[in-house]
Short mmCIF file of C-alpha atoms and ligand atoms in Angstrom, two decimals:
data_model
loop_
_atom_site.label_atom_id
_atom_site.label_comp_id
_atom_site.label_asym_id
_atom_site.label_seq_id
_atom_site.Cartn_x
_atom_site.Cartn_y
_atom_site.Cartn_z
CA MET L 1 -12.54 2.20 -10.63
CA PRO L 2 -9.36 4.13 -9.76
CA PRO L 3 -9.02 5.50 -6.21
CA VAL L 4 -10.73 8.88 -5.68
CA THR L 5 -8.28 11.72 -6.25
CA HIS L 6 -7.72 14.37 -3.58
CA SER L 7 -4.83 16.82 -3.29
CA LYS L 8 -1.69 14.71 -3.08
CA LYS L 9 0.18 17.56 -1.48
CA TYR L 10 -1.81 17.43 1.77
CA SER L 11 -3.29 13.98 1.45
CA PRO L 12 -4.29 12.68 4.93
CA SER L 13 -2.90 9.28 3.94
CA LYS L 14 0.52 10.88 3.37
CA SER L 15 0.33 13.08 6.47
CA SER L 16 2.77 10.89 8.42
CA ILE L 17 5.32 12.21 5.86
CA TRP L 18 4.35 15.85 5.34
CA THR L 19 3.71 16.58 9.03
CA ARG L 20 7.38 15.65 9.55
CA CYS L 21 9.06 16.90 6.39
CA ALA L 22 7.93 20.08 4.61
CA LEU L 23 9.98 19.36 1.48
CA SER L 24 7.97 16.20 0.85
CA THR L 25 4.93 18.32 -0.13
CA LEU L 26 6.90 19.50 -3.15
CA LEU L 27 8.02 16.02 -4.13
CA ASN L 28 4.77 14.17 -3.43
CA GLN L 29 2.34 16.30 -5.43
CA GLY L 30 3.09 15.05 -8.93
CA ASP L 31 1.20 12.47 -10.93
CA GLU L 32 1.19 9.08 -9.39
CA SER L 33 0.07 5.97 -11.20
CA TYR L 34 -2.26 3.73 -9.19
CA GLY L 35 -0.88 0.26 -8.67
CA ASP L 36 -2.84 -2.93 -8.17
CA ALA L 37 -2.65 -2.62 -4.37
CA ALA L 38 -4.33 0.82 -4.43
CA ILE L 39 -7.06 -0.38 -6.79
CA PHE L 40 -7.58 -3.52 -4.67
CA GLY L 41 -7.89 -1.28 -1.57
CA THR L 42 -10.44 1.03 -3.22
CA GLN L 43 -12.53 -1.91 -4.36
CA CYS L 44 -12.41 -3.48 -0.86
CA HIS L 45 -13.81 -0.22 0.51
CA GLU L 46 -16.53 -0.16 -2.15
CA LEU L 47 -17.62 -3.71 -1.34
CA GLY L 48 -17.39 -3.03 2.41
CA GLN L 49 -19.59 0.06 1.99
CA LYS L 50 -22.27 -1.91 0.15
CA LEU L 51 -22.21 -4.68 2.78
CA ILE L 52 -22.59 -2.14 5.62
CA GLU L 53 -25.41 -0.31 3.84
CA LYS L 54 -27.21 -3.62 3.29
CA ALA L 55 -26.72 -4.82 6.87
CA LEU L 56 -27.89 -1.54 8.41
CA GLY L 57 -30.65 -0.89 5.86
CA ILE L 58 -29.07 2.39 4.71
CA THR L 59 -30.30 3.83 1.40
CA ASN L 60 -27.57 5.57 -0.58
CA TYR L 61 -29.41 8.11 -2.73
CA ASP L 62 -26.17 9.16 -4.49
CA GLU L 63 -25.64 5.82 -6.16
CA GLU L 64 -27.58 3.39 -8.29
CA VAL L 65 -29.03 0.57 -6.16
CA LYS L 66 -27.18 -2.68 -6.92
CA ASP L 67 -27.35 -6.17 -5.56
CA ILE L 68 -24.10 -7.24 -3.76
CA GLU L 69 -23.42 -9.94 -6.39
CA GLU L 70 -23.75 -7.32 -9.10
CA VAL L 71 -21.29 -5.05 -7.22
CA LYS L 72 -18.78 -7.91 -7.04
CA LYS L 73 -19.05 -8.52 -10.79
CA GLY L 74 -17.99 -4.91 -11.37
CA LEU L 75 -14.84 -5.26 -9.23
CA ASP L 76 -12.02 -6.47 -11.46
CA HIS L 77 -9.71 -7.17 -8.45
CA TYR L 78 -12.33 -9.19 -6.57
CA ASP L 79 -10.94 -12.38 -4.98
CA ASP L 80 -11.20 -14.42 -1.76
CA ASP L 81 -9.05 -11.92 0.14
CA MET L 82 -11.34 -9.05 -0.85
CA GLU L 83 -14.40 -11.06 0.18
CA SER L 84 -12.97 -11.78 3.60
CA ILE L 85 -11.58 -8.23 4.18
CA ALA L 86 -14.85 -6.54 3.18
CA ASN L 87 -16.93 -8.94 5.31
CA SER L 88 -14.68 -8.52 8.33
CA TYR L 89 -14.83 -4.71 8.00
CA ALA L 90 -18.60 -4.69 7.55
CA ASP L 91 -19.04 -6.98 10.61
CA SER L 92 -16.84 -4.71 12.73
CA VAL L 93 -18.84 -1.62 11.70
CA VAL L 94 -22.19 -3.27 12.32
CA LYS L 95 -21.01 -4.43 15.78
CA LEU L 96 -19.72 -0.92 16.54
CA PHE L 97 -23.06 0.58 15.51
CA GLU L 98 -25.04 -1.94 17.57
CA PHE L 99 -22.81 -1.30 20.59
CA TYR L 100 -23.35 2.48 20.47
CA LYS L 101 -27.05 2.00 19.80
CA SER L 102 -27.28 0.02 23.03
CA ILE L 103 -25.64 2.76 25.15
CA SER L 104 -27.00 5.92 23.43
CA PHE L 105 -30.22 7.85 24.08
CA GLU L 106 -30.69 8.57 20.36
CA LYS L 107 -29.78 6.28 17.49
CA PRO L 108 -26.11 6.91 16.54
CA LEU L 109 -25.36 8.77 13.30
CA ILE L 110 -23.22 6.89 10.83
CA PHE L 111 -21.28 8.18 7.81
CA ILE L 112 -19.64 5.78 5.32
CA GLU L 113 -17.08 6.83 2.67
CA GLN L 114 -17.75 10.46 3.54
CA HIS L 115 -15.77 13.16 1.75
CA ILE L 116 -14.15 15.44 4.32
CA ASP L 117 -12.88 18.92 3.49
CA THR L 118 -10.06 20.42 5.49
CA ASP L 119 -9.39 24.11 5.96
CA PHE L 120 -5.62 24.41 5.70
CA ASP L 121 -5.46 24.31 1.91
CA GLU L 122 -8.24 24.76 -0.65
CA SER L 123 -7.48 21.52 -2.48
CA SER L 124 -6.94 19.37 0.60
CA GLY L 125 -9.40 16.77 1.80
CA GLY L 126 -9.92 13.05 1.98
CA THR L 127 -12.43 10.25 2.29
CA LEU L 128 -13.36 9.08 5.74
CA ASP L 129 -14.04 5.33 5.73
CA LEU L 130 -16.38 5.41 8.70
CA GLY L 131 -17.46 8.19 11.04
CA LEU L 132 -19.93 7.63 13.86
CA TYR L 133 -21.47 9.99 16.37
CA SER L 134 -23.10 8.81 19.57
CA ASP L 135 -24.47 10.86 22.47
CA ALA L 136 -22.97 8.30 24.90
CA ASP L 137 -20.53 9.63 27.58
CA GLY L 138 -21.40 13.25 26.84
CA GLY L 139 -20.83 12.84 23.07
CA THR L 140 -18.43 10.49 21.29
CA ILE L 141 -16.94 10.56 17.81
CA VAL L 142 -15.63 7.27 16.38
CA VAL L 143 -13.50 7.07 13.27
CA GLU L 144 -12.65 3.65 11.84
CA ASP L 145 -10.14 3.18 9.03
CA LEU L 146 -9.93 0.02 6.95
CA LYS L 147 -6.39 -0.94 5.96
CA THR L 148 -6.06 -3.51 3.19
CA GLY L 149 -2.26 -3.91 3.12
CA ARG L 150 0.09 -6.10 5.14
CA LYS L 151 2.24 -3.47 6.82
CA PRO L 152 0.89 -3.03 10.37
CA VAL L 153 -0.65 0.38 11.07
CA SER L 154 -1.25 1.85 14.52
CA ALA L 155 -4.06 4.23 15.53
CA LYS L 156 -1.51 5.90 17.80
CA ASP L 157 1.54 7.68 16.41
CA LEU L 158 4.18 5.49 18.04
CA GLU L 159 7.02 7.93 17.35
CA ARG L 160 5.64 11.21 18.71
CA GLY L 161 2.65 9.98 20.74
CA GLY L 162 -0.90 11.22 20.15
CA PRO L 163 -3.13 10.16 17.27
CA ASN L 164 -2.02 8.62 13.98
CA SER L 165 -2.04 11.81 11.87
CA GLN L 166 -4.28 10.42 9.12
CA LEU L 167 -6.98 9.35 11.57
CA GLY L 168 -6.43 12.51 13.59
CA ILE L 169 -7.14 14.65 10.49
CA TYR L 170 -10.27 12.65 9.65
CA ALA L 171 -11.57 12.89 13.22
CA LEU L 172 -10.76 16.60 13.44
CA TYR L 173 -12.55 17.59 10.26
CA PHE L 174 -15.39 15.12 10.81
CA TYR L 175 -15.87 17.00 14.07
CA GLU L 176 -15.39 20.48 12.65
CA SER L 177 -17.33 20.16 9.39
CA VAL L 178 -20.08 17.70 10.28
CA ILE L 179 -20.70 17.40 14.04
CA LYS L 180 -19.49 20.50 15.86
CA ASP L 181 -22.45 22.82 15.21
CA LEU L 182 -25.05 20.16 15.95
CA TYR L 183 -23.97 18.00 18.88
CA PRO L 184 -21.73 18.09 21.96
CA VAL L 185 -18.51 16.05 21.83
CA LYS L 186 -16.25 14.96 24.67
CA ASN L 187 -14.52 11.81 23.47
CA VAL L 188 -12.77 10.70 20.32
CA ARG L 189 -12.06 7.08 19.46
CA LEU L 190 -9.83 6.08 16.52
CA ILE L 191 -9.87 2.49 15.25
CA ILE L 192 -7.63 0.69 12.75
CA HIS L 193 -9.17 -2.41 11.20
CA GLN L 194 -6.59 -4.43 9.24
CA PRO L 195 -8.05 -7.93 8.84
CA LEU L 196 -5.45 -9.30 6.40
CA ILE L 197 -2.88 -9.47 9.23
CA GLY L 198 -5.29 -9.63 12.18
CA ASN L 199 -4.34 -6.13 13.31
CA ASN L 200 -7.15 -4.28 15.10
CA ASN L 201 -6.09 -1.53 17.44
CA GLU L 202 -7.42 1.75 18.68
CA TYR L 203 -6.54 5.02 20.37
CA SER L 204 -8.91 7.02 22.53
CA MET L 205 -8.54 10.64 23.57
CA SER L 206 -10.48 13.66 24.71
CA LEU L 207 -11.71 16.32 22.29
CA GLU L 208 -9.12 18.67 23.89
CA GLU L 209 -6.32 16.33 22.85
CA LEU L 210 -7.64 16.27 19.27
CA LEU L 211 -7.72 20.07 19.16
CA LYS L 212 -4.21 20.15 20.65
CA PHE L 213 -3.08 17.86 17.80
CA LYS L 214 -4.40 20.49 15.38
CA GLU L 215 -2.69 23.36 17.16
CA GLU L 216 0.65 21.74 17.97
CA ILE L 217 1.24 19.27 15.13
CA LEU L 218 -1.00 19.89 12.14
CA ILE L 219 -1.07 23.65 11.69
CA PRO L 220 2.66 24.19 12.47
CA ALA L 221 3.45 21.47 9.89
CA VAL L 222 1.22 23.14 7.26
CA LEU L 223 2.83 26.54 7.97
CA LYS L 224 6.27 25.03 7.39
CA THR L 225 5.13 24.04 3.89
CA LYS L 226 4.06 27.58 3.00
CA VAL L 227 7.54 29.16 3.09
CA SER L 228 9.91 29.53 0.16
CA ASN L 229 12.75 27.40 1.57
CA LEU L 230 11.18 24.08 2.44
CA GLU L 231 13.04 22.22 5.14
CA ALA L 232 13.80 18.50 4.66
CA LYS L 233 13.73 16.16 7.62
CA ALA L 234 14.64 12.54 7.06
CA GLY L 235 13.40 9.62 9.14
CA ALA L 236 11.45 6.39 8.95
CA HIS L 237 8.73 8.29 7.02
CA CYS L 238 11.09 8.63 3.99
CA GLU L 239 10.21 5.04 3.07
CA TYR L 240 6.81 6.27 1.80
CA CYS L 241 8.04 9.47 0.10
CA VAL L 242 8.03 9.21 -3.70
CA GLY L 243 10.75 11.88 -3.85
CA ARG L 244 13.36 9.85 -1.97
CA HIS L 245 15.28 8.90 -5.11
CA VAL L 246 16.17 12.55 -5.75
CA CYS L 247 16.30 13.83 -2.15
CA ARG L 248 19.73 14.98 -0.99
CA THR L 249 18.81 14.87 2.73
CA TYR L 250 17.66 11.27 2.38
CA HIS L 251 20.92 10.42 0.61
CA GLU L 252 23.11 12.24 3.17
CA THR L 253 21.31 10.69 6.13
CA ASN L 254 21.89 7.22 4.75
CA GLN L 255 25.46 8.04 3.83
CA LYS L 256 26.08 8.88 7.51
CA ILE L 257 24.57 5.57 8.59
CA GLY L 258 26.83 3.84 6.03
CA GLU L 259 29.87 5.54 7.61
CA GLU L 260 28.72 4.56 11.10
CA ILE L 261 28.60 0.88 10.18
CA SER L 262 31.81 0.71 8.13
CA LYS L 263 33.94 -1.34 10.50
CA PRO L 264 34.26 -5.04 11.37
CA ILE L 265 31.12 -6.19 13.13
CA ASP L 266 32.98 -7.64 16.14
CA GLN L 267 34.44 -4.21 16.87
CA PHE L 268 31.06 -2.64 17.67
CA THR L 269 30.26 -2.01 21.31
CA ASP L 270 26.83 -3.00 22.63
CA GLU L 271 25.94 0.71 22.88
CA GLU L 272 26.89 1.29 19.23
CA ILE L 273 24.78 -1.68 18.09
CA GLU L 274 21.81 -0.49 20.17
CA ALA L 275 22.10 2.94 18.59
CA ILE L 276 22.33 1.61 15.02
CA ILE L 277 19.57 -1.06 15.11
CA PRO L 278 16.67 1.45 14.79
CA LYS L 279 18.31 2.96 11.67
CA LEU L 280 18.98 -0.31 9.86
CA ASP L 281 15.56 -0.84 8.25
CA ALA L 282 15.75 2.60 6.63
CA PHE L 283 19.31 1.91 5.46
CA ILE L 284 18.34 -1.47 3.95
CA LYS L 285 15.43 0.24 2.17
CA TYR L 286 17.89 2.82 0.80
CA ALA L 287 20.13 0.04 -0.57
CA GLU L 288 17.10 -1.74 -2.08
CA ASP L 289 15.98 1.52 -3.69
CA LEU L 290 19.42 1.97 -5.26
CA LYS L 291 19.38 -1.57 -6.65
CA GLU L 292 15.84 -1.14 -7.95
CA TYR L 293 16.87 2.11 -9.63
CA ALA L 294 19.92 0.47 -11.29
CA THR L 295 17.79 -2.47 -12.50
CA LYS L 296 15.09 -0.17 -13.89
CA LYS L 297 17.71 1.89 -15.79
CA ALA L 298 19.22 -1.31 -17.21
CA GLN L 299 15.77 -2.46 -18.33
CA GLU L 300 15.41 0.86 -20.13
CA GLY L 301 18.60 0.14 -22.05
CA HIS L 302 21.38 1.58 -19.85
CA LYS L 303 24.52 -0.56 -19.64
CA TRP L 304 26.22 -0.76 -16.24
CA LYS L 305 29.90 -1.70 -16.62
CA GLY L 306 30.51 -5.31 -15.47
CA TYR L 307 26.79 -6.10 -15.12
CA LYS L 308 24.05 -7.61 -17.28
CA LEU L 309 20.36 -8.45 -17.04
CA VAL L 310 19.16 -12.05 -16.89
CA PRO L 311 15.70 -13.52 -16.26
CA SER L 312 15.41 -14.46 -12.58
CA LYS L 313 13.70 -17.71 -13.62
CA VAL L 314 12.89 -19.47 -16.89
CA THR L 315 9.90 -21.83 -16.88
CA ARG L 316 8.39 -24.07 -19.56
CA LYS L 317 4.72 -23.71 -20.48
CA ILE L 318 2.46 -25.83 -22.68
CA THR L 319 0.89 -23.64 -25.36
CA ASN L 320 -1.79 -26.03 -26.65
CA GLU L 321 -3.18 -28.28 -23.94
CA GLU L 322 -5.83 -29.94 -26.17
CA LYS L 323 -3.21 -31.00 -28.70
CA VAL L 324 -0.87 -32.36 -26.00
CA LYS L 325 -3.80 -34.28 -24.47
CA GLU L 326 -4.56 -35.84 -27.84
CA ILE L 327 -0.88 -36.86 -28.39
CA LEU L 328 -0.71 -38.47 -24.95
CA GLU L 329 -3.94 -40.39 -25.51
CA ASN L 330 -2.70 -41.58 -28.93
CA ASN L 331 0.39 -42.92 -27.13
CA GLY L 332 -1.67 -44.81 -24.53
CA ILE L 333 -1.02 -42.33 -21.69
CA SER L 334 -3.81 -40.96 -19.51
CA PRO L 335 -3.22 -37.18 -19.86
CA LEU L 336 -5.01 -35.98 -16.72
CA ASN L 337 -4.04 -36.10 -13.07
CA PRO L 338 -6.46 -35.41 -11.27
CA GLY L 339 -8.65 -33.59 -13.78
CA LYS L 340 -5.65 -31.42 -14.84
CA LEU L 341 -3.16 -31.98 -17.64
CA LEU L 342 0.02 -33.70 -16.41
CA GLY L 343 2.99 -31.40 -15.71
CA ILE L 344 5.92 -31.21 -18.17
CA THR L 345 8.25 -33.28 -15.94
CA GLU L 346 5.61 -36.01 -15.58
CA ILE L 347 4.95 -36.10 -19.36
CA THR L 348 8.72 -36.35 -20.04
CA LYS L 349 8.98 -39.28 -17.60
CA LYS L 350 6.07 -41.13 -19.19
CA LEU L 351 7.00 -40.51 -22.84
CA GLY L 352 10.79 -40.57 -22.55
CA LYS L 353 13.08 -37.67 -23.49
CA GLU L 354 13.35 -38.46 -27.21
CA LYS L 355 9.60 -38.78 -27.84
CA PHE L 356 8.95 -35.68 -25.70
CA LYS L 357 11.33 -33.73 -27.92
CA GLU L 358 9.78 -35.03 -31.09
CA LEU L 359 6.05 -34.84 -30.19
CA ILE L 360 5.57 -32.29 -27.39
CA SER L 361 8.35 -29.71 -27.83
CA PRO L 362 6.52 -27.87 -30.63
CA TYR L 363 3.81 -27.08 -28.06
CA VAL L 364 6.15 -25.87 -25.31
CA GLU L 365 7.42 -22.32 -24.89
CA LEU L 366 9.94 -20.84 -22.49
CA VAL L 367 8.56 -18.13 -20.23
CA GLU L 368 11.02 -15.71 -18.71
CA SER L 369 10.21 -14.09 -15.38
CA SER L 370 11.35 -10.62 -14.26
CA LEU L 371 14.86 -9.45 -15.10
CA ILE L 372 17.56 -9.09 -12.46
CA LEU L 373 20.96 -7.41 -12.56
CA VAL L 374 23.91 -9.82 -12.13
CA PRO L 375 27.70 -9.65 -12.72
CA GLU L 376 28.92 -10.32 -16.31
CA SER L 377 30.56 -13.52 -15.01
CA ASP L 378 27.13 -15.07 -14.28
CA PRO L 379 26.78 -18.16 -16.56
CA ARG L 380 23.21 -17.31 -17.63
CA ASN L 381 22.58 -15.73 -21.03
CA GLU L 382 22.08 -11.98 -21.10
CA ALA L 383 18.45 -10.97 -21.72
CA VAL L 384 17.69 -9.14 -24.95
CA ILE L 385 16.34 -5.68 -24.25
CA ASN L 386 14.11 -4.44 -27.03
CA LYS L 387 14.06 -0.82 -25.91
CA PRO L 388 16.62 1.37 -27.75
CA GLN L 389 19.96 1.85 -26.02
CA GLU L 390 19.99 5.26 -24.32
CA GLU L 391 22.40 7.80 -25.66
CA ASN L 392 25.67 7.82 -23.82
CA ASN L 393 25.97 11.35 -22.54
CA HIS L 394 28.88 10.56 -20.26
CA ALA L 395 31.54 9.95 -22.91
CA ASN L 396 34.83 11.69 -22.10
S1 SF4 B 401 12.91 11.58 1.22
FE1 SF4 B 401 12.56 12.05 3.38
S2 SF4 B 401 13.73 13.91 3.74
FE2 SF4 B 401 13.51 13.71 1.54
S3 SF4 B 401 11.69 14.87 1.01
FE3 SF4 B 401 11.03 12.77 1.30
S4 SF4 B 401 10.40 12.68 3.47
FE4 SF4 B 401 11.65 14.53 3.22
#
């Protein structure tokens, strides 16, 4: 199942970009193909949801009732990591619910995978992983977000202070569209649960601070995207902007960093090094992007002068294990170790090079891994690109 589609332009998950750079809303609204990581994440959430519903005895009338094992069978990215992430998330939610149940007058309300509409653009909205309301402490909203990647995420915006904008938007509109007219609220608690890297952190604030986030950060950022000349502001957030390959501001910002560091390293003062360290990750990312772009163009058939594509690694693979097993047995060699066919190096050792060539080679193929760009002088053979050579529009 692909991830649920909301407006990409004002996606809460991209809000750390568009609340800082208005131009990004223009560049981040196009079609985006969903990679394995996004599909894995969506399926972790689906499994987590089912585990929570089962543990808390929640009936989901919107969906067909399925046994957990049946749900897992339908997840084509299911693996041990997904099992452990979904279980850890479900445990954390159940504990959270039990905690608030123990300190509330009324049973807490819980919302899982709840669609949340926002009011700053008709197509904007998102899916809240978990929203909870408790009447404890004069009314408390809790928003928990499951992260399935490896890059650490903080519930607090470490650059400008205040809430992480994605969680802030979820909490704000959970409050405004679901809770506000029914119950009093004083406190807001935002939780990041990222079990893959053991990162659990949270940020607590008053309702006033959440409303201030709306007034001072969110709405001014949205207004900046509704003018004809969209302003570009580069920073660490550019790393996640799909438009960075074509963005002039991104290029110019990195060009300036390149100029700042273009002198022998031992001539830098401590102050200069301290000023440049925070910019280096972004600069390295820029250089990696450029290399990735050049490699991708070469794979599409473009020829870069002085460079060629070669496989990063070539490995040998047995194509017919049953046949190789039979040959080894016929030659008095036990083919398995332990329970698995011997590796190619081991078979060569046992049979001898000549016999290996004669008997086993017909069942061995060379597998090339991904292609990398290297100088023409590299001794490896150039990879054959099947795609047609692009037209050379730069002649003369
Ligand atoms: S690359 Fe950076 S500066 Fe350029 S549009 Fe994206 S976020 Fe803005």
